[in-house]
mmCIF file of C-alpha atoms and ligand atoms in Angstrom:
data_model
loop_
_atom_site.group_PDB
_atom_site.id
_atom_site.type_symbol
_atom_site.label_atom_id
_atom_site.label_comp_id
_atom_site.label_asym_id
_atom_site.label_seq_id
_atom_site.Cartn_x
_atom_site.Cartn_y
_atom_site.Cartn_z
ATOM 1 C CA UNK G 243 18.294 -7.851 -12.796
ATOM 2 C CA UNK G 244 16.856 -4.028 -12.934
ATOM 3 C CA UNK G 245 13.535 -5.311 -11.621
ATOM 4 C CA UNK G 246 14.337 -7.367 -9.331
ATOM 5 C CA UNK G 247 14.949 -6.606 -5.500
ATOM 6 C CA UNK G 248 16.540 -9.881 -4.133
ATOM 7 C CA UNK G 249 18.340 -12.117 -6.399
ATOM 8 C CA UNK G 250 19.547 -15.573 -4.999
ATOM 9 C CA UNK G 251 22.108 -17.209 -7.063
ATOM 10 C CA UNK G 252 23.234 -21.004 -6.176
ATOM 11 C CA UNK G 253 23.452 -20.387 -2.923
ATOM 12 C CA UNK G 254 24.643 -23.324 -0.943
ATOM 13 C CA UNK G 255 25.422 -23.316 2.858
ATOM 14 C CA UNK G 256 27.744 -26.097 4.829
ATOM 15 C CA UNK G 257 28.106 -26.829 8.665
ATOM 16 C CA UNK G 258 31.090 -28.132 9.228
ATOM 17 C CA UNK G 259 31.079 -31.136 11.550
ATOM 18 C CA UNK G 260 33.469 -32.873 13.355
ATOM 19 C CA UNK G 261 33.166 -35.831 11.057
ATOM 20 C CA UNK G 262 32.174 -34.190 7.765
ATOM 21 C CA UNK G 263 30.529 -31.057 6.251
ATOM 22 C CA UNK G 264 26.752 -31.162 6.568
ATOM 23 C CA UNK G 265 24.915 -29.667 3.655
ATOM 24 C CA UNK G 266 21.969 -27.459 5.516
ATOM 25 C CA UNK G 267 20.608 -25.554 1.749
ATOM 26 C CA UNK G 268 22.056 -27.249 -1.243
ATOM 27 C CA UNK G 269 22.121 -25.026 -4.756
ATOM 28 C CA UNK G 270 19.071 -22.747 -4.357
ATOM 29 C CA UNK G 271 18.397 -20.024 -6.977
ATOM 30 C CA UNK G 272 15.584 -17.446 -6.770
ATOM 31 C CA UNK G 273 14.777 -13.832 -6.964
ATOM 32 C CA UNK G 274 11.748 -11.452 -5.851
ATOM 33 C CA UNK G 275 10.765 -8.346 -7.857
ATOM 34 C CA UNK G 276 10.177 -5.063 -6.174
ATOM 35 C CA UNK G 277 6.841 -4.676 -4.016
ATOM 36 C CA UNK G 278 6.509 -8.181 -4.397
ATOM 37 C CA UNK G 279 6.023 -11.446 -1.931
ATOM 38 C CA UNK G 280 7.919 -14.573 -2.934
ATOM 39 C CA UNK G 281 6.657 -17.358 0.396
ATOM 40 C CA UNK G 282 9.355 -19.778 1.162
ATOM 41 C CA UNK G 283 7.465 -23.293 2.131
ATOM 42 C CA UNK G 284 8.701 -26.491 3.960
ATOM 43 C CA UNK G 285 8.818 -28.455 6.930
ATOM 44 C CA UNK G 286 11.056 -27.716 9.864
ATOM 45 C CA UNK G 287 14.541 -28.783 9.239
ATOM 46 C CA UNK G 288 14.457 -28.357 5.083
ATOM 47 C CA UNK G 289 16.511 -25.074 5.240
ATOM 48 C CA UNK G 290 14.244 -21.743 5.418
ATOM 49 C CA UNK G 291 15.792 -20.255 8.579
ATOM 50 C CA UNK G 292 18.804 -20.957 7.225
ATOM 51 C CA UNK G 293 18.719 -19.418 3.705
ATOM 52 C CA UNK G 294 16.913 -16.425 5.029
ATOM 53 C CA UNK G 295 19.409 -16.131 7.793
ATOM 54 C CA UNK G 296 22.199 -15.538 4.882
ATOM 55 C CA UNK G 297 20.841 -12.632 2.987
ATOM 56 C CA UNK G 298 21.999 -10.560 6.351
ATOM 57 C CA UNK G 299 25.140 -12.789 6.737
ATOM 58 C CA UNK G 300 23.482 -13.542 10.040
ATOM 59 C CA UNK G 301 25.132 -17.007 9.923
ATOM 60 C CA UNK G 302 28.367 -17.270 12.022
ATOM 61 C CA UNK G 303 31.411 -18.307 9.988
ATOM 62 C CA UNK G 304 32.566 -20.743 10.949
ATOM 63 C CA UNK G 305 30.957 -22.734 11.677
ATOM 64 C CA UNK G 306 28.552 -22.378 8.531
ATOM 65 C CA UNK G 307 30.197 -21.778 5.475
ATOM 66 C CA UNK G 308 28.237 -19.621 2.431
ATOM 67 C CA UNK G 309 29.205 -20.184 -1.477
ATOM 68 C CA UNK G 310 26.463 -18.756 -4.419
ATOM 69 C CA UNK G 311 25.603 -14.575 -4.690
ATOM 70 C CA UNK G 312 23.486 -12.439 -3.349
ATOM 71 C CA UNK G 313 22.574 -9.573 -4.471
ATOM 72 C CA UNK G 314 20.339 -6.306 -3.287
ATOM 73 C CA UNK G 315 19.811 -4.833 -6.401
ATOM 74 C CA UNK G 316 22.771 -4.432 -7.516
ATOM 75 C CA UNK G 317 25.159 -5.174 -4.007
ATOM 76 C CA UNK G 318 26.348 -8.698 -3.784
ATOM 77 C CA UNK G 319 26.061 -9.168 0.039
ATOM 78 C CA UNK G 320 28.468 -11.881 0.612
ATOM 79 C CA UNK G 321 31.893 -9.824 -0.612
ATOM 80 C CA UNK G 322 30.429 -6.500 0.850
ATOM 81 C CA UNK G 323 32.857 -5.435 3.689
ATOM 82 C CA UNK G 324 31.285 -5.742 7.277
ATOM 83 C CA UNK G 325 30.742 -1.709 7.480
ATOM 84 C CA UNK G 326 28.424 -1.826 4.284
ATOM 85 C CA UNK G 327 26.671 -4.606 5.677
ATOM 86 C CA UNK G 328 25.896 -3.112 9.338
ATOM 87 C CA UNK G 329 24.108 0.107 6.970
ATOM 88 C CA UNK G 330 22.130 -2.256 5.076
ATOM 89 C CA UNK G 331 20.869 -4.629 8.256
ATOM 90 C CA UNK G 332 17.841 -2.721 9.482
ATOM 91 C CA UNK G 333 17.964 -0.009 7.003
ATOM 92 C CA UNK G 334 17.581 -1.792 3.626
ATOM 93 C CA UNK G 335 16.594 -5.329 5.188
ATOM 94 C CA UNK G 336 14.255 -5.707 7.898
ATOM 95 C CA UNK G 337 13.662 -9.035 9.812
ATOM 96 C CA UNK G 338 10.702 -9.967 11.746
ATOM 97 C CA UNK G 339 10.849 -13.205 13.920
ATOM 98 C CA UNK G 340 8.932 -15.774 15.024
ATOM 99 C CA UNK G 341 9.033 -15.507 18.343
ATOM 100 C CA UNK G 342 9.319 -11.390 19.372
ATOM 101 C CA UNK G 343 9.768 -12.426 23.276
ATOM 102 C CA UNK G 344 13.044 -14.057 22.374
ATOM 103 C CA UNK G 345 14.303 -11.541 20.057
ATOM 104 C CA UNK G 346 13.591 -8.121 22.097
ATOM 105 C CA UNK G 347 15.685 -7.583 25.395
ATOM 106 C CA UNK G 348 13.516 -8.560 28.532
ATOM 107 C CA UNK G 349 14.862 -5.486 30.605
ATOM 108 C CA UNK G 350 14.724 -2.673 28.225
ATOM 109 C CA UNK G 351 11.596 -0.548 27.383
ATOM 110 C CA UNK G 352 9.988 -2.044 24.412
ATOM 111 C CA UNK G 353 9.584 1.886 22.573
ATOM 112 C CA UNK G 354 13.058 2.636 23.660
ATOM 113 C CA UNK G 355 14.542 -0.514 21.575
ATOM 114 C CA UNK G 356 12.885 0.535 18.568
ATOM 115 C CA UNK G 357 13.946 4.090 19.096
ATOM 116 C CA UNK G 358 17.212 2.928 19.508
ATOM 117 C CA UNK G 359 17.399 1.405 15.487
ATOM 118 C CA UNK G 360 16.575 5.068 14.562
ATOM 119 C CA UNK G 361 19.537 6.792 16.818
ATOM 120 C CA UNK G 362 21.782 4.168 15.594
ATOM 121 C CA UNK G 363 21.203 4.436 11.841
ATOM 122 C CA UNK G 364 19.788 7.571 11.473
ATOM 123 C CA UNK G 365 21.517 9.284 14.617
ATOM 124 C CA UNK G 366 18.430 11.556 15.162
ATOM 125 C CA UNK G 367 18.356 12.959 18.761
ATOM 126 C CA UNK G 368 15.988 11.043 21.716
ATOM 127 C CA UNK G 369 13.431 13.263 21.373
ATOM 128 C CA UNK G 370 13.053 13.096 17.487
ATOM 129 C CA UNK G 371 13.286 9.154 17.776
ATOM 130 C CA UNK G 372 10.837 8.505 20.577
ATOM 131 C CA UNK G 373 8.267 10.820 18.436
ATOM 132 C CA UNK G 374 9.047 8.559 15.288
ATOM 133 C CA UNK G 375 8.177 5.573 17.693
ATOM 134 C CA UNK G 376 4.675 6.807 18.919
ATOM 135 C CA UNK G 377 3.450 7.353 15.127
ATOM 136 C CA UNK G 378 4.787 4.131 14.138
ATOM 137 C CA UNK G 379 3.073 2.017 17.326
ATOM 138 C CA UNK G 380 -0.005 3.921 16.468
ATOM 139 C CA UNK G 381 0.206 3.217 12.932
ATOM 140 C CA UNK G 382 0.869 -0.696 14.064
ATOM 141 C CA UNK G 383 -1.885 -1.075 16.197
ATOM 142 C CA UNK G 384 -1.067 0.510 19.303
ATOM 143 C CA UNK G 385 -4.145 2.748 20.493
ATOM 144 C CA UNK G 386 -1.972 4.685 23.737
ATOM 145 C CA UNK G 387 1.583 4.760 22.208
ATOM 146 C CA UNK G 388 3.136 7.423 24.946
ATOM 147 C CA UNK G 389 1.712 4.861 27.534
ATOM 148 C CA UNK G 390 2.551 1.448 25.650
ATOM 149 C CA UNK G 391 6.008 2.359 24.568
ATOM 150 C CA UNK G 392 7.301 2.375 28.228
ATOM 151 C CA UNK G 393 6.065 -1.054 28.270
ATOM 152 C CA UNK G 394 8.605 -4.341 29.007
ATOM 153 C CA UNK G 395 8.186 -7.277 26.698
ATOM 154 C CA UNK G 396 6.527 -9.119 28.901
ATOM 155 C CA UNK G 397 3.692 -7.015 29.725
ATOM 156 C CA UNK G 398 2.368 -7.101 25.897
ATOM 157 C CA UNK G 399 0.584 -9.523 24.624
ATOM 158 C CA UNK G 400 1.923 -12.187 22.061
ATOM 159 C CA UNK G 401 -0.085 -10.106 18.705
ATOM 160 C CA UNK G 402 1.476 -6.720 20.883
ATOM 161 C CA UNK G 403 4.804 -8.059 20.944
ATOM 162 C CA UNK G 404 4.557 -9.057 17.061
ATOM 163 C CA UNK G 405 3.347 -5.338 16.095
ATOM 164 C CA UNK G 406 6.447 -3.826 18.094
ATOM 165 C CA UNK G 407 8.829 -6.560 16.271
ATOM 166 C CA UNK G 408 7.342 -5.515 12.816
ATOM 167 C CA UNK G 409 7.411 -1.717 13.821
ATOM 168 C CA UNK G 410 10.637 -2.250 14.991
ATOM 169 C CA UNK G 411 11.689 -3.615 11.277
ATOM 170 C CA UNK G 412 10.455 -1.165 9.303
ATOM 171 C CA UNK G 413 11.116 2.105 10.953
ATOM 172 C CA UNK G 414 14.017 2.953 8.331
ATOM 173 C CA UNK G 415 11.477 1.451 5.672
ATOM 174 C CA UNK G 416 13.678 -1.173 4.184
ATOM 175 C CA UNK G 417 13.286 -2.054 0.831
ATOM 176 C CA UNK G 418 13.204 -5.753 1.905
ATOM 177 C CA UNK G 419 11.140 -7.327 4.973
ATOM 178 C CA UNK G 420 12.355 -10.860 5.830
ATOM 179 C CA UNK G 421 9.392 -12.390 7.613
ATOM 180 C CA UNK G 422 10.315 -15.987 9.665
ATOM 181 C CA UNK G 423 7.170 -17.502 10.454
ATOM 182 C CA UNK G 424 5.714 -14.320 11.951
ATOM 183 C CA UNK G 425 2.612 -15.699 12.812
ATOM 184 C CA UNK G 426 3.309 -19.488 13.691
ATOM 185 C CA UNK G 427 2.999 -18.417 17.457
ATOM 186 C CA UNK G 428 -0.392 -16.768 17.180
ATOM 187 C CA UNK G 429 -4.026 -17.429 17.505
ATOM 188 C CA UNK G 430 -5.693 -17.594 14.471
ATOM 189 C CA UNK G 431 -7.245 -14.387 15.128
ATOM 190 C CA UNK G 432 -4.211 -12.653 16.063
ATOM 191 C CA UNK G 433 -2.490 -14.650 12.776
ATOM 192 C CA UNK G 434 -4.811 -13.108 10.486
ATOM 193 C CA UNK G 435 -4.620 -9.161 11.950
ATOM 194 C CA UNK G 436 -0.701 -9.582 11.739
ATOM 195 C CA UNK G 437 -1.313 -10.786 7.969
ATOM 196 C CA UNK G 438 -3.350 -7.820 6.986
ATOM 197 C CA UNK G 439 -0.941 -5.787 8.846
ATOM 198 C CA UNK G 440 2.315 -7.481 7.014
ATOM 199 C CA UNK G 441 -0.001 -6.118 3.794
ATOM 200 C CA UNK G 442 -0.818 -3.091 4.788
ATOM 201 C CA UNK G 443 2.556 -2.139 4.826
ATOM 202 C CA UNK G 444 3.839 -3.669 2.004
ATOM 203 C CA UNK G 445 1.632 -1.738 -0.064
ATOM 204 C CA UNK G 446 2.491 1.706 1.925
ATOM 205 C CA UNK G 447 5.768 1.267 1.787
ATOM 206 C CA UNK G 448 6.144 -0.914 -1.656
ATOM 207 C CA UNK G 449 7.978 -3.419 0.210
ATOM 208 C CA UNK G 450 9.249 -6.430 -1.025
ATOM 209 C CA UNK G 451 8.620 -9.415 1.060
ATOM 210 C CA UNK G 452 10.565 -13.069 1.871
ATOM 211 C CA UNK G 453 7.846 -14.575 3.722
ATOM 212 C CA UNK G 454 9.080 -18.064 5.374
ATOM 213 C CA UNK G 455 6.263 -20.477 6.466
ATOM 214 C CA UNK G 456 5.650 -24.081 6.709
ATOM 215 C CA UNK G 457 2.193 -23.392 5.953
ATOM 216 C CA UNK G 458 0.616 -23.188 2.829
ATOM 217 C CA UNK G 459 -2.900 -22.034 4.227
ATOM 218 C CA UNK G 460 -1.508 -18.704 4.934
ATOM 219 C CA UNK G 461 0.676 -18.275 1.103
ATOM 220 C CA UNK G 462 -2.507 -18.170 -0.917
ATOM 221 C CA UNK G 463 -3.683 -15.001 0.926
ATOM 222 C CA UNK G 464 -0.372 -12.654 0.802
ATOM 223 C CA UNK G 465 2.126 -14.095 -1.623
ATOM 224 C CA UNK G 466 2.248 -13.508 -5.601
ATOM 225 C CA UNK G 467 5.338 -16.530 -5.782
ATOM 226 C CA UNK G 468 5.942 -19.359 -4.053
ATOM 227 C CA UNK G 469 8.699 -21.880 -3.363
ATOM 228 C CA UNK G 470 8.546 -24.937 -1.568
ATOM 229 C CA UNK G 471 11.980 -26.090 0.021
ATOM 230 C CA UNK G 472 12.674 -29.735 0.692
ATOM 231 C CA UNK G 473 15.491 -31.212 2.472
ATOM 232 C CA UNK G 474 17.451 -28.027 1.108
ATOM 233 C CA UNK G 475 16.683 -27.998 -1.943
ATOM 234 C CA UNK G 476 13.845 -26.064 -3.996
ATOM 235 C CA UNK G 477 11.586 -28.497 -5.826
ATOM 236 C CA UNK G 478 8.579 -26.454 -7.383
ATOM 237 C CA UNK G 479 8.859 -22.533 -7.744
ATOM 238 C CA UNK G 480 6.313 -21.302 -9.185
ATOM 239 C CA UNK G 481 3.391 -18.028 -9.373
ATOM 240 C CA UNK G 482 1.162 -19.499 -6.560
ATOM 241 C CA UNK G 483 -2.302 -19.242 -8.012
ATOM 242 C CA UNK G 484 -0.851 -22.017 -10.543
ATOM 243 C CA UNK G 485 1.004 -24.200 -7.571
ATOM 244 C CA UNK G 486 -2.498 -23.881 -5.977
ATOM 245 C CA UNK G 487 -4.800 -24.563 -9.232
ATOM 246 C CA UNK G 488 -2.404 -27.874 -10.570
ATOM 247 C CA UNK G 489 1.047 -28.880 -8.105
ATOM 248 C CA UNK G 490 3.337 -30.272 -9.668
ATOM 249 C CA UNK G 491 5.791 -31.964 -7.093
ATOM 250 C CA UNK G 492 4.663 -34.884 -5.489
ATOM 251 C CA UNK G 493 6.089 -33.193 -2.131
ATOM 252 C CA UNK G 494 3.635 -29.922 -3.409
ATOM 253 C CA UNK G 495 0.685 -32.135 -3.472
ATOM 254 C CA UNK G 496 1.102 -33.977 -0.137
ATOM 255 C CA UNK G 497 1.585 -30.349 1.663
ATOM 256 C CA UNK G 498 -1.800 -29.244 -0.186
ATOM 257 C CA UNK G 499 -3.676 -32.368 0.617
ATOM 258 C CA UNK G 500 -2.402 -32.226 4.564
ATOM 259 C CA UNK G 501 -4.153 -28.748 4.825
ATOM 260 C CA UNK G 502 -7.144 -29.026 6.650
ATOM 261 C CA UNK G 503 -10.212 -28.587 5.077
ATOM 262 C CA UNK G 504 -14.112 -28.447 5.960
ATOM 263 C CA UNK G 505 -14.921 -29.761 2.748
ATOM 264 C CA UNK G 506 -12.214 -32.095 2.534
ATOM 265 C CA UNK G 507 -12.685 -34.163 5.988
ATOM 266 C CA UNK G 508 -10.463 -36.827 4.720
ATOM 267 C CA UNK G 509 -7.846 -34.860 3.526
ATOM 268 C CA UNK G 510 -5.155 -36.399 5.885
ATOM 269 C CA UNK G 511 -5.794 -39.484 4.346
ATOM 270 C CA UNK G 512 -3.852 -38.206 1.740
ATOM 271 C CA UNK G 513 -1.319 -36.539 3.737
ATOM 272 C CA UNK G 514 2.736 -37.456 3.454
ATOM 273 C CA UNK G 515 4.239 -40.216 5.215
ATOM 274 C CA UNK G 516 7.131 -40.518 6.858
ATOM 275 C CA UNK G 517 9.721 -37.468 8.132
ATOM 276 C CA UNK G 518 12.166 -35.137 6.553
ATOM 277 C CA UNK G 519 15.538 -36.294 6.209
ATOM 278 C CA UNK G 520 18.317 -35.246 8.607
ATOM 279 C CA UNK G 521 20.129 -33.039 6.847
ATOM 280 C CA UNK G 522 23.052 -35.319 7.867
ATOM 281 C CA UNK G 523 21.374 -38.188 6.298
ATOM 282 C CA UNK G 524 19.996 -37.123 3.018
ATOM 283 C CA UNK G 525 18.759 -39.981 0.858
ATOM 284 C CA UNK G 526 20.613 -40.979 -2.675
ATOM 285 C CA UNK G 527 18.669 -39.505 -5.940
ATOM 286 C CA UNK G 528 15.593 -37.876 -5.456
ATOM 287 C CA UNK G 529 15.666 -37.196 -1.351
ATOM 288 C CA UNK G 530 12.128 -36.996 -1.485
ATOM 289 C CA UNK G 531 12.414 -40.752 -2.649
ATOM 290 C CA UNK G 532 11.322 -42.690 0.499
ATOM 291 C CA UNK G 533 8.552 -40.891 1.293
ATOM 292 C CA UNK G 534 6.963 -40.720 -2.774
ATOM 293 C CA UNK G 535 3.752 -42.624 -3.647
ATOM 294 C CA UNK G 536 5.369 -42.203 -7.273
ATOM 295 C CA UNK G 537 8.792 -42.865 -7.043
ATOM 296 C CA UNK G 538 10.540 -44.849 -10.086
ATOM 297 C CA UNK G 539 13.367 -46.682 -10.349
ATOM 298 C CA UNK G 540 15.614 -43.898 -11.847
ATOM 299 C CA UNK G 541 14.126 -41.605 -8.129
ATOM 300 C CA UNK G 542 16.506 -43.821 -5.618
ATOM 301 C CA UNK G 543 19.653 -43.134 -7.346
ATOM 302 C CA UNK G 544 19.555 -40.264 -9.088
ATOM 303 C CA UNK G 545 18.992 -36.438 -7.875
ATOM 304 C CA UNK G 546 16.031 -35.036 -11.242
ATOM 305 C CA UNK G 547 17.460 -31.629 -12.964
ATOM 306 C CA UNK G 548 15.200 -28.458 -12.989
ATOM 307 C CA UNK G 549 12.772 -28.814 -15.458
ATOM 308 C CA UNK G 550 11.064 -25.560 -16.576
ATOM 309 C CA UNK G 551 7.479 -26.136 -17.668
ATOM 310 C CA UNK G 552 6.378 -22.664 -19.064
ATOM 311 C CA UNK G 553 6.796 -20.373 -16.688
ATOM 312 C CA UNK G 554 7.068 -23.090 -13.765
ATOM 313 C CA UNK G 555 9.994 -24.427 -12.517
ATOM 314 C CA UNK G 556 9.900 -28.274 -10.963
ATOM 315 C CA UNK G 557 12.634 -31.213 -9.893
ATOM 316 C CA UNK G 558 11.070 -34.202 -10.626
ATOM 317 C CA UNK G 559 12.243 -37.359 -12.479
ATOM 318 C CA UNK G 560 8.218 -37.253 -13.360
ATOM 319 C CA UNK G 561 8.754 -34.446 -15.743
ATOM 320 C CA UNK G 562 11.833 -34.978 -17.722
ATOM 321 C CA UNK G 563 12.356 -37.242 -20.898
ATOM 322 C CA UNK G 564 15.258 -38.715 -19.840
ATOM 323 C CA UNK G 565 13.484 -40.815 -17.431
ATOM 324 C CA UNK G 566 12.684 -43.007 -20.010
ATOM 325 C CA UNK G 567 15.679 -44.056 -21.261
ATOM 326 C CA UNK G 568 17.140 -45.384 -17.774
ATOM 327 C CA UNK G 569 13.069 -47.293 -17.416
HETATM 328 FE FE1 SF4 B 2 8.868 -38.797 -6.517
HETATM 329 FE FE2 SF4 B 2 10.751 -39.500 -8.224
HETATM 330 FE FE3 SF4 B 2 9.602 -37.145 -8.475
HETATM 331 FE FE4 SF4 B 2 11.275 -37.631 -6.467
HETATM 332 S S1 SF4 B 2 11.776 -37.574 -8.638
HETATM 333 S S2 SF4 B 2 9.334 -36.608 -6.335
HETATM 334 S S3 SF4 B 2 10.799 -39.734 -5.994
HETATM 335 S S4 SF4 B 2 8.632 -39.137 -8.693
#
């Protein structure tokens, strides 16, 4: 585990319901090495929010309940006591969200909420924090940072707004930057300065990075791992030049082919059919089942293992031996 940042161990998380416990991420295991980017890819609803949510235990218990390990290194989050927690949120882990205007408080100054992260963790004086703030907004993007940190939320722009949120989560420099759909919100334009921003940084600061996106046009250009997330479970994990060269989950392949593409002008032809599952209505055996142009018999009853293919990891009946012998 020495090289490795972030390791996930079977990490399963239940809402309970009235009627019975709903299982939101079912048995997910993965890990990202230090100064790397491991992308998290699905449709809404398969579990992202929710399994990044955890690492912080951001969750509130009850009513979601948390079983599997995490650990920072060598911490294992979930039986750290609450004070060792509140010193590692923000300082060690940094989150950036999707939506900044939501996430920042509408009446406060935006400089004097990121200042506030420093005073609070670091407990440098106001005039040693607000200094820290105008380098960082200038290193972000921000060309007048004196005049710009007195700013409101609502008087930046929505590729302003993500800057602050990113400056705002790595003014401690965390080791770890969880990244929810940062740029889902954004013009393309704005999408792709907020990428080469996200990589800017990760290189200065040799930051490891949880990127969560449900779009696989955007994992090819900043992520060395990828893994793709489907009804709460992980069904390919893999490096993501080789997802990208030869998928090998059915699921994998729809997503590719339903990226649009100028040389591909039929590519959503090929696109999936159907919807996600409810994650109170998961299908029996593989839940991908229903929607599978190559589902066998053995797919509607029975969940496929992990099967590791070299240095690929994939859960598909497609794959295994055993297949055969219920045929
Ligand atoms: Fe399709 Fe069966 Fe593979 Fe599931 S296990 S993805 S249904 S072939």
């Amino acid at each position: 585990m020495k090289d490795y940042l972030l390791t996930v161990k079977n990490l399963t998380i239940t809402l309970a319901d009235k009627e019975k416990d709903i299982k939101i991420v079912d048995d997910i295991s993965y890990s990202i090495k230090k100064n790397e980017t491991l992308c998290m890819v699905g449709e809404s609803g398969c579990g992202k929010t929710v399994s990044a949510l955890s690492i912080t235990r951001l969750l509130p218990s009850p009513p979601f309940k948390i079983d599997g390990q995490i650990f920072l290194e060598d911490r294992e989050i979930l039986s750290l006591p609450i004070e060792e927690l509140y010193k590692i949120r923000g300082k060690e882990i940094g989150f950036i969200f999707q939506e900044p205007l939501s996430s920042f408080n509408p009446v406060e100054k935006i400089g004097d909420q990121i200042a506030e992260v420093v005073r609070i963790h670091e407990n440098f004086d106001k005039k040693t924090s607000k200094e820290m703030v105008y380098e960082l907004l200038h290193h972000v993007g921000f060309k007048n940072p004196k005049i710009q940190y007195e700013l409101y939320p609502h008087e930046l722009s929505g590729g302003m707004r993500q800057r602050a949120m990113i400056a705002m989560a790595i003014i401690l420099k965390p080791k770890l930057l969880i990244a929810d759909e940062p740029t889902t919100a954004l013009d393309v334009t704005i999408q792709a300065q907020v990428l080469n921003l996200i990589e800017k940084l990760k290189d200065e600061y040799g930051l490891s990075i949880l990127f969560i996106t449900h779009n696989l046009g955007i994992v090819a250009q900043i992520s060395e791992n990828v893994l793709v997330l489907y009804a709460g479970q992980i069904v390919e994990y893999s490096r993501v030049f080789e997802l990208f060269k030869d998928p090998l989950h059915p699921y994998t392949i729809g997503l590719l082919n339903s990226v649009p593409s100028l040389t591909k002008i039929y590519s959503y032809n090929k696109s999936i059919q159907g919807n996600p599952p409810e994650p109170t209505n998961i299908p029996s055996g593989c839940p991908f089942h229903p929607r599978c142009n190559r589902k066998m018999k053995i797919c509607e009853t029975k969940n496929p293992p992990f099967i590791k293919i070299e240095n690929r990891y994939v859960k598909c009946w497609l794959y295994s031996e055993e297949k055969n012998a219920h045929s």
